[in-house]
Structure formats: structure tokens, C-alpha cells
Amino acid sequence: MKIKKYANRRLYDTRQSRYITLAELSDMIREGKQVEVYDSNTQEDVTAFILTQVILEEAKNKKALLPSPLLHLIIRYGDNLLVEFFDKYLLQTIYTYVSQKAAFDEQFMRMLSMGTDWSEMTRRTMSGMPSFKPFMDLFAGGAFDTHPAAGKKTGPDGDSDTRMGVTNIGKTQDDGNRR
């Protein structure tokens, strides 16, 4: 999408044949449009300059995109050191982050919409891990008990004796190490 910048700092959208504001330009970019901004007199590409203005306007409205220490580095090293880094690595890192975040969000939403009974799934999963059962029972109050024992010992108040679980952890681990 081609935008012309006039000397009076106005931006002209050649597609819609109308003047636009920096906020409208920002909205276009958020919608996924790729913009190119050219000086109306010299035809020089001023896209980076205008996009920097967009970021500055948003920072004025307390939507700061970049932390101050990073801005200091950009100013300090400018073209000398950071151009190659921004061109090669930062841009690709951001693209990768955005695509991975979208994939994760989609997968997470699919998982939430499954309507699965997670307590049943947890019980089935934990039944395949007997060496972790006594340890997990300490935190879950027996929720992971896949094979309830008859005549289970109880404490003085009727609750299960957690000290028995602590003792059994060592035995379970020792038994597993002897195999």
C-alpha cells in the first residue's frame, strides 16, 4: 500500500485517495497491511521514519513498545552495530514468536473446548506411573490413588496418615532402584 508524505507532514493514502492520520496508518498496519511511505517531492522512501513516528505517538499515549535501555542502545550504536542484528535476527525472532504464539493459542483453545474430564484423564495417566503415586498422594490427598488399599491406616482424627506415605516413598524408590 503506497502512502505519500507531503511537506506539511500530512499523509495521503493513494488507494483511498484521502488524507490519513498516524493513528489510521497504525490501524492499517495492525490489520496486516504492508505500507510504503514516500516523500511526495523527492520520491525518497521514508517508511522507517514514519513508522518510528507511529511508535513515538503510541509511546506518548503510554503504550511504550520498547524499553528505555533498548532505546539507549539503539541511539548509542545506531547504524554501526545493530542494523545487521535487526535485519537478520530480530525480525526473524519476532516472526517466529508470533507464529509460535498463534499455534500455541490455537492448540490451547482446542484443548479447552474438548470438554475432557481431566480428573479421569489424570487418574488413567497416573495409574501408569506407580513409582510417583506415593509422592503425588502427599500433595493431592490421595486423589491419585489408583489402587485403594483395604484397611488403610488412619490418623487419630480419621484422616489418612501422611507419615505412612512419606515412609512408602523411600521404599518405592528403593524397590525401583533394585530392578
JSON list of C-alpha atoms in Angstrom, two decimals:
[
{"chain": "A", "resi": 1, "resn": "MET", "atom": "CA", "xyz": [0.00, 0.00, 0.00]},
{"chain": "A", "resi": 2, "resn": "LYS", "atom": "CA", "xyz": [1.55, 3.28, -1.08]},
{"chain": "A", "resi": 3, "resn": "ILE", "atom": "CA", "xyz": [1.32, 6.38, 1.12]},
{"chain": "A", "resi": 4, "resn": "LYS", "atom": "CA", "xyz": [2.62, 9.82, 0.15]},
{"chain": "A", "resi": 5, "resn": "LYS", "atom": "CA", "xyz": [4.06, 12.17, 2.75]},
{"chain": "A", "resi": 6, "resn": "TYR", "atom": "CA", "xyz": [3.69, 15.84, 1.96]},
{"chain": "A", "resi": 7, "resn": "ALA", "atom": "CA", "xyz": [5.88, 18.69, 3.23]},
{"chain": "A", "resi": 8, "resn": "ASN", "atom": "CA", "xyz": [3.14, 19.78, 5.62]},
{"chain": "A", "resi": 9, "resn": "ARG", "atom": "CA", "xyz": [3.54, 16.36, 7.37]},
{"chain": "A", "resi": 10, "resn": "ARG", "atom": "CA", "xyz": [0.23, 15.11, 6.03]},
{"chain": "A", "resi": 11, "resn": "LEU", "atom": "CA", "xyz": [-0.06, 11.53, 4.82]},
{"chain": "A", "resi": 12, "resn": "TYR", "atom": "CA", "xyz": [-2.05, 10.70, 1.70]},
{"chain": "A", "resi": 13, "resn": "ASP", "atom": "CA", "xyz": [-3.42, 7.20, 1.05]},
{"chain": "A", "resi": 14, "resn": "THR", "atom": "CA", "xyz": [-3.20, 6.74, -2.73]},
{"chain": "A", "resi": 15, "resn": "ARG", "atom": "CA", "xyz": [-5.51, 3.73, -2.67]},
{"chain": "A", "resi": 16, "resn": "GLN", "atom": "CA", "xyz": [-8.39, 5.52, -0.93]},
{"chain": "A", "resi": 17, "resn": "SER", "atom": "CA", "xyz": [-7.50, 8.97, -2.35]},
{"chain": "A", "resi": 18, "resn": "ARG", "atom": "CA", "xyz": [-7.69, 10.70, 1.03]},
{"chain": "A", "resi": 19, "resn": "TYR", "atom": "CA", "xyz": [-5.50, 12.07, 3.81]},
{"chain": "A", "resi": 20, "resn": "ILE", "atom": "CA", "xyz": [-4.92, 9.83, 6.83]},
{"chain": "A", "resi": 21, "resn": "THR", "atom": "CA", "xyz": [-3.58, 10.28, 10.34]},
{"chain": "A", "resi": 22, "resn": "LEU", "atom": "CA", "xyz": [-0.75, 8.40, 12.03]},
{"chain": "A", "resi": 23, "resn": "ALA", "atom": "CA", "xyz": [-3.39, 6.56, 14.09]},
{"chain": "A", "resi": 24, "resn": "GLU", "atom": "CA", "xyz": [-5.15, 5.41, 10.90]},
{"chain": "A", "resi": 25, "resn": "LEU", "atom": "CA", "xyz": [-1.80, 4.30, 9.47]},
{"chain": "A", "resi": 26, "resn": "SER", "atom": "CA", "xyz": [-1.17, 2.34, 12.67]},
{"chain": "A", "resi": 27, "resn": "ASP", "atom": "CA", "xyz": [-4.59, 0.68, 12.35]},
{"chain": "A", "resi": 28, "resn": "MET", "atom": "CA", "xyz": [-3.85, -0.31, 8.74]},
{"chain": "A", "resi": 29, "resn": "ILE", "atom": "CA", "xyz": [-0.63, -1.98, 9.81]},
{"chain": "A", "resi": 30, "resn": "ARG", "atom": "CA", "xyz": [-2.39, -3.80, 12.67]},
{"chain": "A", "resi": 31, "resn": "GLU", "atom": "CA", "xyz": [-4.87, -5.12, 10.09]},
{"chain": "A", "resi": 32, "resn": "GLY", "atom": "CA", "xyz": [-1.92, -6.73, 8.32]},
{"chain": "A", "resi": 33, "resn": "LYS", "atom": "CA", "xyz": [-1.38, -4.23, 5.52]},
{"chain": "A", "resi": 34, "resn": "GLN", "atom": "CA", "xyz": [2.18, -3.59, 4.41]},
{"chain": "A", "resi": 35, "resn": "VAL", "atom": "CA", "xyz": [2.76, 0.13, 3.82]},
{"chain": "A", "resi": 36, "resn": "GLU", "atom": "CA", "xyz": [5.40, 2.07, 1.95]},
{"chain": "A", "resi": 37, "resn": "VAL", "atom": "CA", "xyz": [5.68, 5.79, 2.58]},
{"chain": "A", "resi": 38, "resn": "TYR", "atom": "CA", "xyz": [7.34, 8.05, 0.01]},
{"chain": "A", "resi": 39, "resn": "ASP", "atom": "CA", "xyz": [8.16, 11.74, 0.13]},
{"chain": "A", "resi": 40, "resn": "SER", "atom": "CA", "xyz": [5.89, 13.44, -2.40]},
{"chain": "A", "resi": 41, "resn": "ASN", "atom": "CA", "xyz": [8.66, 15.74, -3.71]},
{"chain": "A", "resi": 42, "resn": "THR", "atom": "CA", "xyz": [11.76, 13.53, -3.80]},
{"chain": "A", "resi": 43, "resn": "GLN", "atom": "CA", "xyz": [10.12, 10.07, -4.02]},
{"chain": "A", "resi": 44, "resn": "GLU", "atom": "CA", "xyz": [12.54, 9.04, -1.24]},
{"chain": "A", "resi": 45, "resn": "ASP", "atom": "CA", "xyz": [11.39, 6.06, 0.87]},
{"chain": "A", "resi": 46, "resn": "VAL", "atom": "CA", "xyz": [10.57, 7.49, 4.32]},
{"chain": "A", "resi": 47, "resn": "THR", "atom": "CA", "xyz": [8.73, 4.42, 5.64]},
{"chain": "A", "resi": 48, "resn": "ALA", "atom": "CA", "xyz": [11.08, 3.79, 8.58]},
{"chain": "A", "resi": 49, "resn": "PHE", "atom": "CA", "xyz": [10.88, 7.45, 9.63]},
{"chain": "A", "resi": 50, "resn": "ILE", "atom": "CA", "xyz": [7.06, 7.49, 9.56]},
{"chain": "A", "resi": 51, "resn": "LEU", "atom": "CA", "xyz": [6.75, 4.13, 11.34]},
{"chain": "A", "resi": 52, "resn": "THR", "atom": "CA", "xyz": [9.09, 5.47, 14.03]},
{"chain": "A", "resi": 53, "resn": "GLN", "atom": "CA", "xyz": [6.70, 8.41, 14.40]},
{"chain": "A", "resi": 54, "resn": "VAL", "atom": "CA", "xyz": [3.84, 5.93, 14.87]},
{"chain": "A", "resi": 55, "resn": "ILE", "atom": "CA", "xyz": [5.77, 4.22, 17.67]},
{"chain": "A", "resi": 56, "resn": "LEU", "atom": "CA", "xyz": [6.56, 7.58, 19.28]},
{"chain": "A", "resi": 57, "resn": "GLU", "atom": "CA", "xyz": [2.90, 8.63, 19.19]},
{"chain": "A", "resi": 58, "resn": "GLU", "atom": "CA", "xyz": [1.89, 5.38, 20.85]},
{"chain": "A", "resi": 59, "resn": "ALA", "atom": "CA", "xyz": [4.62, 5.83, 23.48]},
{"chain": "A", "resi": 60, "resn": "LYS", "atom": "CA", "xyz": [3.18, 9.28, 24.21]},
{"chain": "A", "resi": 61, "resn": "ASN", "atom": "CA", "xyz": [-0.13, 7.58, 24.93]},
{"chain": "A", "resi": 62, "resn": "LYS", "atom": "CA", "xyz": [1.59, 5.22, 27.38]},
{"chain": "A", "resi": 63, "resn": "LYS", "atom": "CA", "xyz": [1.74, 2.27, 25.01]},
{"chain": "A", "resi": 64, "resn": "ALA", "atom": "CA", "xyz": [5.54, 2.13, 25.02]},
{"chain": "A", "resi": 65, "resn": "LEU", "atom": "CA", "xyz": [6.71, -0.69, 22.79]},
{"chain": "A", "resi": 66, "resn": "LEU", "atom": "CA", "xyz": [10.42, -0.62, 23.52]},
{"chain": "A", "resi": 67, "resn": "PRO", "atom": "CA", "xyz": [12.04, -0.39, 26.95]},
{"chain": "A", "resi": 68, "resn": "SER", "atom": "CA", "xyz": [14.29, 2.60, 27.62]},
{"chain": "A", "resi": 69, "resn": "PRO", "atom": "CA", "xyz": [17.53, 0.57, 27.90]},
{"chain": "A", "resi": 70, "resn": "LEU", "atom": "CA", "xyz": [16.97, -0.83, 24.40]},
{"chain": "A", "resi": 71, "resn": "LEU", "atom": "CA", "xyz": [16.29, 2.66, 23.03]},
{"chain": "A", "resi": 72, "resn": "HIS", "atom": "CA", "xyz": [19.55, 3.84, 24.62]},
{"chain": "A", "resi": 73, "resn": "LEU", "atom": "CA", "xyz": [21.44, 1.04, 22.84]},
{"chain": "A", "resi": 74, "resn": "ILE", "atom": "CA", "xyz": [19.83, 1.87, 19.52]},
{"chain": "A", "resi": 75, "resn": "ILE", "atom": "CA", "xyz": [20.84, 5.51, 19.85]},
{"chain": "A", "resi": 76, "resn": "ARG", "atom": "CA", "xyz": [24.33, 4.70, 21.13]},
{"chain": "A", "resi": 77, "resn": "TYR", "atom": "CA", "xyz": [25.27, 2.19, 18.44]},
{"chain": "A", "resi": 78, "resn": "GLY", "atom": "CA", "xyz": [22.86, 3.22, 15.69]},
{"chain": "A", "resi": 79, "resn": "ASP", "atom": "CA", "xyz": [23.78, 2.08, 12.20]},
{"chain": "A", "resi": 80, "resn": "ASN", "atom": "CA", "xyz": [27.19, 0.74, 13.15]},
{"chain": "A", "resi": 81, "resn": "LEU", "atom": "CA", "xyz": [26.34, -2.33, 15.14]},
{"chain": "A", "resi": 82, "resn": "LEU", "atom": "CA", "xyz": [22.63, -3.01, 15.29]},
{"chain": "A", "resi": 83, "resn": "VAL", "atom": "CA", "xyz": [21.50, -2.78, 11.65]},
{"chain": "A", "resi": 84, "resn": "GLU", "atom": "CA", "xyz": [22.68, -6.28, 10.79]},
{"chain": "A", "resi": 85, "resn": "PHE", "atom": "CA", "xyz": [21.22, -7.65, 14.03]},
{"chain": "A", "resi": 86, "resn": "PHE", "atom": "CA", "xyz": [17.83, -6.05, 13.38]},
{"chain": "A", "resi": 87, "resn": "ASP", "atom": "CA", "xyz": [17.78, -7.10, 9.72]},
{"chain": "A", "resi": 88, "resn": "LYS", "atom": "CA", "xyz": [18.84, -10.71, 10.25]},
{"chain": "A", "resi": 89, "resn": "TYR", "atom": "CA", "xyz": [17.92, -11.80, 13.74]},
{"chain": "A", "resi": 90, "resn": "LEU", "atom": "CA", "xyz": [15.40, -9.58, 15.47]},
{"chain": "A", "resi": 91, "resn": "LEU", "atom": "CA", "xyz": [12.92, -9.58, 12.62]},
{"chain": "A", "resi": 92, "resn": "GLN", "atom": "CA", "xyz": [13.07, -13.37, 12.25]},
{"chain": "A", "resi": 93, "resn": "THR", "atom": "CA", "xyz": [12.82, -13.83, 16.03]},
{"chain": "A", "resi": 94, "resn": "ILE", "atom": "CA", "xyz": [9.66, -11.72, 16.17]},
{"chain": "A", "resi": 95, "resn": "TYR", "atom": "CA", "xyz": [8.11, -13.58, 13.20]},
{"chain": "A", "resi": 96, "resn": "THR", "atom": "CA", "xyz": [8.89, -16.91, 14.87]},
{"chain": "A", "resi": 97, "resn": "TYR", "atom": "CA", "xyz": [7.49, -15.74, 18.21]},
{"chain": "A", "resi": 98, "resn": "VAL", "atom": "CA", "xyz": [4.25, -14.51, 16.65]},
{"chain": "A", "resi": 99, "resn": "SER", "atom": "CA", "xyz": [3.68, -17.72, 14.68]},
{"chain": "A", "resi": 100, "resn": "GLN", "atom": "CA", "xyz": [4.52, -19.97, 17.65]},
{"chain": "A", "resi": 101, "resn": "LYS", "atom": "CA", "xyz": [2.27, -17.94, 19.95]},
{"chain": "A", "resi": 102, "resn": "ALA", "atom": "CA", "xyz": [-0.60, -18.24, 17.47]},
{"chain": "A", "resi": 103, "resn": "ALA", "atom": "CA", "xyz": [-0.06, -22.00, 17.18]},
{"chain": "A", "resi": 104, "resn": "PHE", "atom": "CA", "xyz": [0.08, -22.39, 20.97]},
{"chain": "A", "resi": 105, "resn": "ASP", "atom": "CA", "xyz": [-3.05, -20.28, 21.48]},
{"chain": "A", "resi": 106, "resn": "GLU", "atom": "CA", "xyz": [-4.93, -22.33, 18.89]},
{"chain": "A", "resi": 107, "resn": "GLN", "atom": "CA", "xyz": [-3.83, -25.62, 20.45]},
{"chain": "A", "resi": 108, "resn": "PHE", "atom": "CA", "xyz": [-4.73, -24.39, 23.93]},
{"chain": "A", "resi": 109, "resn": "MET", "atom": "CA", "xyz": [-8.20, -23.29, 22.79]},
{"chain": "A", "resi": 110, "resn": "ARG", "atom": "CA", "xyz": [-8.76, -26.69, 21.15]},
{"chain": "A", "resi": 111, "resn": "MET", "atom": "CA", "xyz": [-7.78, -28.38, 24.40]},
{"chain": "A", "resi": 112, "resn": "LEU", "atom": "CA", "xyz": [-10.19, -26.20, 26.41]},
{"chain": "A", "resi": 113, "resn": "SER", "atom": "CA", "xyz": [-13.05, -26.88, 24.02]},
{"chain": "A", "resi": 114, "resn": "MET", "atom": "CA", "xyz": [-12.62, -30.67, 24.23]},
{"chain": "A", "resi": 115, "resn": "GLY", "atom": "CA", "xyz": [-14.71, -30.90, 27.39]},
{"chain": "A", "resi": 116, "resn": "THR", "atom": "CA", "xyz": [-12.48, -33.66, 28.72]},
{"chain": "A", "resi": 117, "resn": "ASP", "atom": "CA", "xyz": [-12.86, -34.89, 32.27]},
{"chain": "A", "resi": 118, "resn": "TRP", "atom": "CA", "xyz": [-9.31, -34.07, 33.35]},
{"chain": "A", "resi": 119, "resn": "SER", "atom": "CA", "xyz": [-9.65, -35.87, 36.70]},
{"chain": "A", "resi": 120, "resn": "GLU", "atom": "CA", "xyz": [-10.38, -39.13, 34.85]},
{"chain": "A", "resi": 121, "resn": "MET", "atom": "CA", "xyz": [-7.53, -38.49, 32.43]},
{"chain": "A", "resi": 122, "resn": "THR", "atom": "CA", "xyz": [-5.18, -37.77, 35.33]},
{"chain": "A", "resi": 123, "resn": "ARG", "atom": "CA", "xyz": [-6.24, -40.98, 37.09]},
{"chain": "A", "resi": 124, "resn": "ARG", "atom": "CA", "xyz": [-5.54, -43.06, 33.98]},
{"chain": "A", "resi": 125, "resn": "THR", "atom": "CA", "xyz": [-2.22, -41.37, 33.37]},
{"chain": "A", "resi": 126, "resn": "MET", "atom": "CA", "xyz": [-1.07, -41.75, 36.96]},
{"chain": "A", "resi": 127, "resn": "SER", "atom": "CA", "xyz": [-2.01, -45.44, 37.01]},
{"chain": "A", "resi": 128, "resn": "GLY", "atom": "CA", "xyz": [0.88, -45.99, 34.60]},
{"chain": "A", "resi": 129, "resn": "MET", "atom": "CA", "xyz": [3.32, -44.33, 36.99]},
{"chain": "A", "resi": 130, "resn": "PRO", "atom": "CA", "xyz": [3.18, -46.26, 40.25]},
{"chain": "A", "resi": 131, "resn": "SER", "atom": "CA", "xyz": [6.59, -45.03, 41.46]},
{"chain": "A", "resi": 132, "resn": "PHE", "atom": "CA", "xyz": [5.25, -41.45, 41.62]},
{"chain": "A", "resi": 133, "resn": "LYS", "atom": "CA", "xyz": [1.97, -42.36, 43.32]},
{"chain": "A", "resi": 134, "resn": "PRO", "atom": "CA", "xyz": [3.08, -42.02, 46.99]},
{"chain": "A", "resi": 135, "resn": "PHE", "atom": "CA", "xyz": [4.75, -38.69, 46.24]},
{"chain": "A", "resi": 136, "resn": "MET", "atom": "CA", "xyz": [1.69, -37.35, 44.41]},
{"chain": "A", "resi": 137, "resn": "ASP", "atom": "CA", "xyz": [-0.61, -38.56, 47.19]},
{"chain": "A", "resi": 138, "resn": "LEU", "atom": "CA", "xyz": [1.22, -36.24, 49.60]},
{"chain": "A", "resi": 139, "resn": "PHE", "atom": "CA", "xyz": [0.04, -33.24, 47.58]},
{"chain": "A", "resi": 140, "resn": "ALA", "atom": "CA", "xyz": [-3.32, -34.49, 46.36]},
{"chain": "A", "resi": 141, "resn": "GLY", "atom": "CA", "xyz": [-4.64, -36.09, 49.50]},
{"chain": "A", "resi": 142, "resn": "GLY", "atom": "CA", "xyz": [-4.99, -39.47, 47.79]},
{"chain": "A", "resi": 143, "resn": "ALA", "atom": "CA", "xyz": [-6.60, -38.13, 44.62]},
{"chain": "A", "resi": 144, "resn": "PHE", "atom": "CA", "xyz": [-4.13, -40.14, 42.55]},
{"chain": "A", "resi": 145, "resn": "ASP", "atom": "CA", "xyz": [-4.83, -43.38, 44.38]},
{"chain": "A", "resi": 146, "resn": "THR", "atom": "CA", "xyz": [-5.45, -45.86, 41.57]},
{"chain": "A", "resi": 147, "resn": "HIS", "atom": "CA", "xyz": [-5.49, -48.97, 43.76]},
{"chain": "A", "resi": 148, "resn": "PRO", "atom": "CA", "xyz": [-7.14, -48.18, 47.09]},
{"chain": "A", "resi": 149, "resn": "ALA", "atom": "CA", "xyz": [-5.84, -50.48, 49.80]},
{"chain": "A", "resi": 150, "resn": "ALA", "atom": "CA", "xyz": [-8.25, -52.23, 52.13]},
{"chain": "A", "resi": 151, "resn": "GLY", "atom": "CA", "xyz": [-7.82, -51.39, 55.80]},
{"chain": "A", "resi": 152, "resn": "LYS", "atom": "CA", "xyz": [-5.86, -48.22, 55.12]},
{"chain": "A", "resi": 153, "resn": "LYS", "atom": "CA", "xyz": [-4.34, -46.79, 58.30]},
{"chain": "A", "resi": 154, "resn": "THR", "atom": "CA", "xyz": [-5.79, -43.55, 59.56]},
{"chain": "A", "resi": 155, "resn": "GLY", "atom": "CA", "xyz": [-4.58, -40.96, 61.99]},
{"chain": "A", "resi": 156, "resn": "PRO", "atom": "CA", "xyz": [-6.29, -40.05, 65.25]},
{"chain": "A", "resi": 157, "resn": "ASP", "atom": "CA", "xyz": [-8.75, -37.71, 63.54]},
{"chain": "A", "resi": 158, "resn": "GLY", "atom": "CA", "xyz": [-9.79, -40.22, 60.85]},
{"chain": "A", "resi": 159, "resn": "ASP", "atom": "CA", "xyz": [-7.59, -38.72, 58.10]},
{"chain": "A", "resi": 160, "resn": "SER", "atom": "CA", "xyz": [-5.07, -40.82, 56.24]},
{"chain": "A", "resi": 161, "resn": "ASP", "atom": "CA", "xyz": [-1.68, -40.91, 57.89]},
{"chain": "A", "resi": 162, "resn": "THR", "atom": "CA", "xyz": [0.64, -38.92, 55.62]},
{"chain": "A", "resi": 163, "resn": "ARG", "atom": "CA", "xyz": [3.65, -40.15, 57.55]},
{"chain": "A", "resi": 164, "resn": "MET", "atom": "CA", "xyz": [2.94, -43.58, 56.10]},
{"chain": "A", "resi": 165, "resn": "GLY", "atom": "CA", "xyz": [3.10, -42.05, 52.61]},
{"chain": "A", "resi": 166, "resn": "VAL", "atom": "CA", "xyz": [6.48, -40.46, 53.34]},
{"chain": "A", "resi": 167, "resn": "THR", "atom": "CA", "xyz": [7.84, -43.78, 54.56]},
{"chain": "A", "resi": 168, "resn": "ASN", "atom": "CA", "xyz": [6.48, -45.54, 51.48]},
{"chain": "A", "resi": 169, "resn": "ILE", "atom": "CA", "xyz": [8.15, -43.08, 49.11]},
{"chain": "A", "resi": 170, "resn": "GLY", "atom": "CA", "xyz": [11.56, -44.27, 50.18]},
{"chain": "A", "resi": 171, "resn": "LYS", "atom": "CA", "xyz": [10.52, -47.92, 49.85]},
{"chain": "A", "resi": 172, "resn": "THR", "atom": "CA", "xyz": [9.06, -47.36, 46.40]},
{"chain": "A", "resi": 173, "resn": "GLN", "atom": "CA", "xyz": [12.18, -45.60, 45.20]},
{"chain": "A", "resi": 174, "resn": "ASP", "atom": "CA", "xyz": [14.44, -48.24, 46.77]},
{"chain": "A", "resi": 175, "resn": "ASP", "atom": "CA", "xyz": [12.40, -51.02, 45.15]},
{"chain": "A", "resi": 176, "resn": "GLY", "atom": "CA", "xyz": [12.68, -49.26, 41.79]},
{"chain": "A", "resi": 177, "resn": "ASN", "atom": "CA", "xyz": [16.47, -48.93, 42.10]},
{"chain": "A", "resi": 178, "resn": "ARG", "atom": "CA", "xyz": [16.96, -52.64, 42.79]},
{"chain": "A", "resi": 179, "resn": "ARG", "atom": "CA", "xyz": [15.41, -53.71, 39.49]}
]
